[in-house]
């Protein structure tokens, strides 16, 4: 690296270009002297004829660039970077209100699953996959929990609606298309996709209802198509073969009219963990409106803040919104956190409409304001737009 390229000579001699040039200069001086005998040149020990063609411009230094250290490829999944179960739950607590038991069970299941993936085996013992079946009413936070988990773990997520799935060979989305959807979420990185999460919602809709035999046959066909992929198989995609052995599968359903036992036994066995979630009540609605990082009251305050409007919610105003949500809940038992957004839109429609012309305004949403903007809904008993 200091002298440049070395010149190889016979008898295992290696010399730099500077020394070679000095040798030539010295020989030229001796040969030009009057007492030089050419025969002496061939009688010198350890000297043989040199192939001058091998000397490529010996006076020119050729710097040898030091080799760059190759970066070691980091594993897709590093066990050291997987948060402990209590840390996973702590993060879920910041975004999802209530469902304490469900969050604890999911935190442990996800941790064990990715620990299994990262280690691949433990003392030659095969660790079963931690696939989960979430059971709970619509709007209780099932999808939001899974989305938050995927974001926390920085893994790709694909969400599929079971009602749109069809048996292989029929028109519609087959099971393998869900894997392609996961691959797209992983930016077509096969290895990354193989460590992702597939969430199948409304899985209770493909359980047998025992009311229509032909419909049940079709539903059972979809369930059977799910079996090999959930268990672990290879799926061909245009970007390569994707193995599902390490993909975490989470299914969810309300199971109002059917129970998980209506699913074929083989599919039930592929989801060994059951996570039960409760319906939301007034207390949960109050907390959802104020506590999470992305609480609705904070979202609207931030939106109107862009118009230099200061929006505040009084305690009795928030309580009135939660009470209205509870009123709808008592009617349908189907309202969830998503419908709080619909209620807020109704309450703040006038303010949002006039916001561009109200810079600098300070607005307090109190009980009287909420009641006034929900009066027509209560009088007409038109709650359909707020019910899932």
mmCIF file with all atom_site columns, C-alpha atoms in Angstrom, residues 45-155:
data_model
loop_
_atom_site.group_PDB
_atom_site.id
_atom_site.type_symbol
_atom_site.label_atom_id
_atom_site.label_alt_id
_atom_site.label_comp_id
_atom_site.label_asym_id
_atom_site.label_entity_id
_atom_site.label_seq_id
_atom_site.pdbx_PDB_ins_code
_atom_site.Cartn_x
_atom_site.Cartn_y
_atom_site.Cartn_z
_atom_site.occupancy
_atom_site.B_iso_or_equiv
_atom_site.pdbx_formal_charge
_atom_site.auth_seq_id
_atom_site.auth_comp_id
_atom_site.auth_asym_id
_atom_site.auth_atom_id
_atom_site.pdbx_PDB_model_num
ATOM 1   C CA . UNK A 1 45  ? 25.148  -15.091 -9.407  1.00 0.00 ? 45  UNK A CA 1
ATOM 2   C CA . UNK A 1 46  ? 21.326  -15.342 -9.008  1.00 0.00 ? 46  UNK A CA 1
ATOM 3   C CA . UNK A 1 47  ? 20.726  -13.233 -12.149 1.00 0.00 ? 47  UNK A CA 1
ATOM 4   C CA . UNK A 1 48  ? 18.797  -14.610 -15.100 1.00 0.00 ? 48  UNK A CA 1
ATOM 5   C CA . UNK A 1 49  ? 17.221  -13.030 -18.133 1.00 0.00 ? 49  UNK A CA 1
ATOM 6   C CA . UNK A 1 50  ? 14.295  -10.758 -17.296 1.00 0.00 ? 50  UNK A CA 1
ATOM 7   C CA . UNK A 1 51  ? 11.077  -10.697 -19.264 1.00 0.00 ? 51  UNK A CA 1
ATOM 8   C CA . UNK A 1 52  ? 10.874  -6.938  -19.897 1.00 0.00 ? 52  UNK A CA 1
ATOM 9   C CA . UNK A 1 53  ? 7.283   -7.294  -21.172 1.00 0.00 ? 53  UNK A CA 1
ATOM 10  C CA . UNK A 1 54  ? 6.222   -7.936  -17.621 1.00 0.00 ? 54  UNK A CA 1
ATOM 11  C CA . UNK A 1 55  ? 7.486   -4.512  -16.573 1.00 0.00 ? 55  UNK A CA 1
ATOM 12  C CA . UNK A 1 56  ? 4.561   -2.238  -17.330 1.00 0.00 ? 56  UNK A CA 1
ATOM 13  C CA . UNK A 1 57  ? 5.968   1.295   -17.086 1.00 0.00 ? 57  UNK A CA 1
ATOM 14  C CA . UNK A 1 58  ? 8.014   0.653   -13.907 1.00 0.00 ? 58  UNK A CA 1
ATOM 15  C CA . UNK A 1 59  ? 8.547   4.355   -13.204 1.00 0.00 ? 59  UNK A CA 1
ATOM 16  C CA . UNK A 1 60  ? 4.788   4.955   -12.780 1.00 0.00 ? 60  UNK A CA 1
ATOM 17  C CA . UNK A 1 61  ? 3.480   4.473   -9.290  1.00 0.00 ? 61  UNK A CA 1
ATOM 18  C CA . UNK A 1 62  ? 0.261   2.545   -9.089  1.00 0.00 ? 62  UNK A CA 1
ATOM 19  C CA . UNK A 1 63  ? -1.433  3.237   -5.797  1.00 0.00 ? 63  UNK A CA 1
ATOM 20  C CA . UNK A 1 64  ? -3.267  0.324   -4.282  1.00 0.00 ? 64  UNK A CA 1
ATOM 21  C CA . UNK A 1 65  ? -6.532  1.412   -2.714  1.00 0.00 ? 65  UNK A CA 1
ATOM 22  C CA . UNK A 1 66  ? -7.199  -0.228  0.621   1.00 0.00 ? 66  UNK A CA 1
ATOM 23  C CA . UNK A 1 67  ? -10.193 -2.532  0.491   1.00 0.00 ? 67  UNK A CA 1
ATOM 24  C CA . UNK A 1 68  ? -13.348 -1.249  2.120   1.00 0.00 ? 68  UNK A CA 1
ATOM 25  C CA . UNK A 1 69  ? -14.641 -3.319  4.945   1.00 0.00 ? 69  UNK A CA 1
ATOM 26  C CA . UNK A 1 70  ? -17.723 -5.155  3.836   1.00 0.00 ? 70  UNK A CA 1
ATOM 27  C CA . UNK A 1 71  ? -20.780 -4.413  5.910   1.00 0.00 ? 71  UNK A CA 1
ATOM 28  C CA . UNK A 1 72  ? -22.190 -7.433  7.591   1.00 0.00 ? 72  UNK A CA 1
ATOM 29  C CA . UNK A 1 73  ? -25.753 -8.049  6.530   1.00 0.00 ? 73  UNK A CA 1
ATOM 30  C CA . UNK A 1 74  ? -28.033 -7.434  9.480   1.00 0.00 ? 74  UNK A CA 1
ATOM 31  C CA . UNK A 1 75  ? -30.652 -10.082 10.182  1.00 0.00 ? 75  UNK A CA 1
ATOM 32  C CA . UNK A 1 76  ? -34.209 -9.168  9.260   1.00 0.00 ? 76  UNK A CA 1
ATOM 33  C CA . UNK A 1 77  ? -35.267 -9.977  12.787  1.00 0.00 ? 77  UNK A CA 1
ATOM 34  C CA . UNK A 1 78  ? -32.910 -9.268  15.690  1.00 0.00 ? 78  UNK A CA 1
ATOM 35  C CA . UNK A 1 79  ? -33.896 -10.946 18.955  1.00 0.00 ? 79  UNK A CA 1
ATOM 36  C CA . UNK A 1 80  ? -32.283 -8.111  20.905  1.00 0.00 ? 80  UNK A CA 1
ATOM 37  C CA . UNK A 1 81  ? -34.625 -5.608  19.265  1.00 0.00 ? 81  UNK A CA 1
ATOM 38  C CA . UNK A 1 82  ? -37.812 -7.451  20.160  1.00 0.00 ? 82  UNK A CA 1
ATOM 39  C CA . UNK A 1 83  ? -39.453 -5.565  23.064  1.00 0.00 ? 83  UNK A CA 1
ATOM 40  C CA . UNK A 1 84  ? -40.259 -7.529  26.210  1.00 0.00 ? 84  UNK A CA 1
ATOM 41  C CA . UNK A 1 85  ? -43.962 -8.306  26.777  1.00 0.00 ? 85  UNK A CA 1
ATOM 42  C CA . UNK A 1 86  ? -44.387 -5.588  29.419  1.00 0.00 ? 86  UNK A CA 1
ATOM 43  C CA . UNK A 1 87  ? -42.894 -3.021  27.034  1.00 0.00 ? 87  UNK A CA 1
ATOM 44  C CA . UNK A 1 88  ? -45.186 -4.136  24.214  1.00 0.00 ? 88  UNK A CA 1
ATOM 45  C CA . UNK A 1 89  ? -48.205 -3.763  26.487  1.00 0.00 ? 89  UNK A CA 1
ATOM 46  C CA . UNK A 1 90  ? -47.004 -0.361  27.720  1.00 0.00 ? 90  UNK A CA 1
ATOM 47  C CA . UNK A 1 91  ? -46.962 0.873   24.126  1.00 0.00 ? 91  UNK A CA 1
ATOM 48  C CA . UNK A 1 92  ? -50.388 -0.603  23.437  1.00 0.00 ? 92  UNK A CA 1
ATOM 49  C CA . UNK A 1 93  ? -51.679 1.217   26.530  1.00 0.00 ? 93  UNK A CA 1
ATOM 50  C CA . UNK A 1 94  ? -50.687 4.522   24.939  1.00 0.00 ? 94  UNK A CA 1
ATOM 51  C CA . UNK A 1 95  ? -52.922 3.913   21.930  1.00 0.00 ? 95  UNK A CA 1
ATOM 52  C CA . UNK A 1 96  ? -55.617 1.424   22.936  1.00 0.00 ? 96  UNK A CA 1
ATOM 53  C CA . UNK A 1 97  ? -57.961 2.077   25.852  1.00 0.00 ? 97  UNK A CA 1
ATOM 54  C CA . UNK A 1 98  ? -59.212 -0.814  27.978  1.00 0.00 ? 98  UNK A CA 1
ATOM 55  C CA . UNK A 1 99  ? -58.937 -4.485  26.991  1.00 0.00 ? 99  UNK A CA 1
ATOM 56  C CA . UNK A 1 100 ? -56.243 -5.029  29.637  1.00 0.00 ? 100 UNK A CA 1
ATOM 57  C CA . UNK A 1 101 ? -56.337 -8.824  29.569  1.00 0.00 ? 101 UNK A CA 1
ATOM 58  C CA . UNK A 1 102 ? -56.365 -8.961  25.773  1.00 0.00 ? 102 UNK A CA 1
ATOM 59  C CA . UNK A 1 103 ? -53.360 -6.636  25.529  1.00 0.00 ? 103 UNK A CA 1
ATOM 60  C CA . UNK A 1 104 ? -51.406 -8.752  28.006  1.00 0.00 ? 104 UNK A CA 1
ATOM 61  C CA . UNK A 1 105 ? -52.175 -12.016 26.201  1.00 0.00 ? 105 UNK A CA 1
ATOM 62  C CA . UNK A 1 106 ? -51.295 -10.528 22.803  1.00 0.00 ? 106 UNK A CA 1
ATOM 63  C CA . UNK A 1 107 ? -48.047 -9.019  24.091  1.00 0.00 ? 107 UNK A CA 1
ATOM 64  C CA . UNK A 1 108 ? -46.840 -12.378 25.364  1.00 0.00 ? 108 UNK A CA 1
ATOM 65  C CA . UNK A 1 109 ? -47.992 -14.216 22.223  1.00 0.00 ? 109 UNK A CA 1
ATOM 66  C CA . UNK A 1 110 ? -46.280 -11.784 19.849  1.00 0.00 ? 110 UNK A CA 1
ATOM 67  C CA . UNK A 1 111 ? -43.073 -11.823 21.886  1.00 0.00 ? 111 UNK A CA 1
ATOM 68  C CA . UNK A 1 112 ? -42.962 -15.631 21.925  1.00 0.00 ? 112 UNK A CA 1
ATOM 69  C CA . UNK A 1 113 ? -43.719 -15.826 18.215  1.00 0.00 ? 113 UNK A CA 1
ATOM 70  C CA . UNK A 1 114 ? -40.875 -13.549 17.141  1.00 0.00 ? 114 UNK A CA 1
ATOM 71  C CA . UNK A 1 115 ? -38.519 -15.108 19.682  1.00 0.00 ? 115 UNK A CA 1
ATOM 72  C CA . UNK A 1 116 ? -39.306 -18.429 18.020  1.00 0.00 ? 116 UNK A CA 1
ATOM 73  C CA . UNK A 1 117 ? -38.646 -16.934 14.587  1.00 0.00 ? 117 UNK A CA 1
ATOM 74  C CA . UNK A 1 118 ? -35.362 -15.299 15.647  1.00 0.00 ? 118 UNK A CA 1
ATOM 75  C CA . UNK A 1 119 ? -33.975 -18.432 17.286  1.00 0.00 ? 119 UNK A CA 1
ATOM 76  C CA . UNK A 1 120 ? -35.628 -20.803 14.793  1.00 0.00 ? 120 UNK A CA 1
ATOM 77  C CA . UNK A 1 121 ? -35.348 -23.631 17.284  1.00 0.00 ? 121 UNK A CA 1
ATOM 78  C CA . UNK A 1 122 ? -34.655 -24.149 20.957  1.00 0.00 ? 122 UNK A CA 1
ATOM 79  C CA . UNK A 1 123 ? -32.623 -27.212 21.882  1.00 0.00 ? 123 UNK A CA 1
ATOM 80  C CA . UNK A 1 124 ? -34.000 -28.970 18.803  1.00 0.00 ? 124 UNK A CA 1
ATOM 81  C CA . UNK A 1 125 ? -37.551 -28.518 20.086  1.00 0.00 ? 125 UNK A CA 1
ATOM 82  C CA . UNK A 1 126 ? -40.024 -27.144 17.556  1.00 0.00 ? 126 UNK A CA 1
ATOM 83  C CA . UNK A 1 127 ? -41.955 -24.239 19.044  1.00 0.00 ? 127 UNK A CA 1
ATOM 84  C CA . UNK A 1 128 ? -45.528 -23.963 17.788  1.00 0.00 ? 128 UNK A CA 1
ATOM 85  C CA . UNK A 1 129 ? -46.706 -20.773 16.087  1.00 0.00 ? 129 UNK A CA 1
ATOM 86  C CA . UNK A 1 130 ? -48.570 -18.250 18.245  1.00 0.00 ? 130 UNK A CA 1
ATOM 87  C CA . UNK A 1 131 ? -51.444 -17.687 15.822  1.00 0.00 ? 131 UNK A CA 1
ATOM 88  C CA . UNK A 1 132 ? -54.329 -15.907 17.552  1.00 0.00 ? 132 UNK A CA 1
ATOM 89  C CA . UNK A 1 133 ? -58.094 -15.805 17.282  1.00 0.00 ? 133 UNK A CA 1
ATOM 90  C CA . UNK A 1 134 ? -59.577 -12.524 18.548  1.00 0.00 ? 134 UNK A CA 1
ATOM 91  C CA . UNK A 1 135 ? -63.204 -12.700 19.666  1.00 0.00 ? 135 UNK A CA 1
ATOM 92  C CA . UNK A 1 136 ? -65.175 -9.560  20.407  1.00 0.00 ? 136 UNK A CA 1
ATOM 93  C CA . UNK A 1 137 ? -67.938 -7.243  19.196  1.00 0.00 ? 137 UNK A CA 1
ATOM 94  C CA . UNK A 1 138 ? -67.484 -4.855  16.313  1.00 0.00 ? 138 UNK A CA 1
ATOM 95  C CA . UNK A 1 139 ? -65.628 -1.674  17.197  1.00 0.00 ? 139 UNK A CA 1
ATOM 96  C CA . UNK A 1 140 ? -63.901 -2.950  20.334  1.00 0.00 ? 140 UNK A CA 1
ATOM 97  C CA . UNK A 1 141 ? -60.411 -2.351  18.936  1.00 0.00 ? 141 UNK A CA 1
ATOM 98  C CA . UNK A 1 142 ? -59.393 -5.646  17.318  1.00 0.00 ? 142 UNK A CA 1
ATOM 99  C CA . UNK A 1 143 ? -58.029 -4.170  14.090  1.00 0.00 ? 143 UNK A CA 1
ATOM 100 C CA . UNK A 1 144 ? -56.465 -1.206  15.861  1.00 0.00 ? 144 UNK A CA 1
ATOM 101 C CA . UNK A 1 145 ? -54.607 -3.511  18.256  1.00 0.00 ? 145 UNK A CA 1
ATOM 102 C CA . UNK A 1 146 ? -53.092 -5.470  15.370  1.00 0.00 ? 146 UNK A CA 1
ATOM 103 C CA . UNK A 1 147 ? -52.123 -2.313  13.462  1.00 0.00 ? 147 UNK A CA 1
ATOM 104 C CA . UNK A 1 148 ? -50.427 -0.919  16.560  1.00 0.00 ? 148 UNK A CA 1
ATOM 105 C CA . UNK A 1 149 ? -48.518 -4.167  17.104  1.00 0.00 ? 149 UNK A CA 1
ATOM 106 C CA . UNK A 1 150 ? -47.237 -4.233  13.516  1.00 0.00 ? 150 UNK A CA 1
ATOM 107 C CA . UNK A 1 151 ? -46.115 -0.619  13.760  1.00 0.00 ? 151 UNK A CA 1
ATOM 108 C CA . UNK A 1 152 ? -44.403 -1.240  17.093  1.00 0.00 ? 152 UNK A CA 1
ATOM 109 C CA . UNK A 1 153 ? -42.506 -4.278  15.781  1.00 0.00 ? 153 UNK A CA 1
ATOM 110 C CA . UNK A 1 154 ? -41.803 -2.627  12.405  1.00 0.00 ? 154 UNK A CA 1
ATOM 111 C CA . UNK A 1 155 ? -43.084 -5.601  10.419  1.00 0.00 ? 155 UNK A CA 1
#
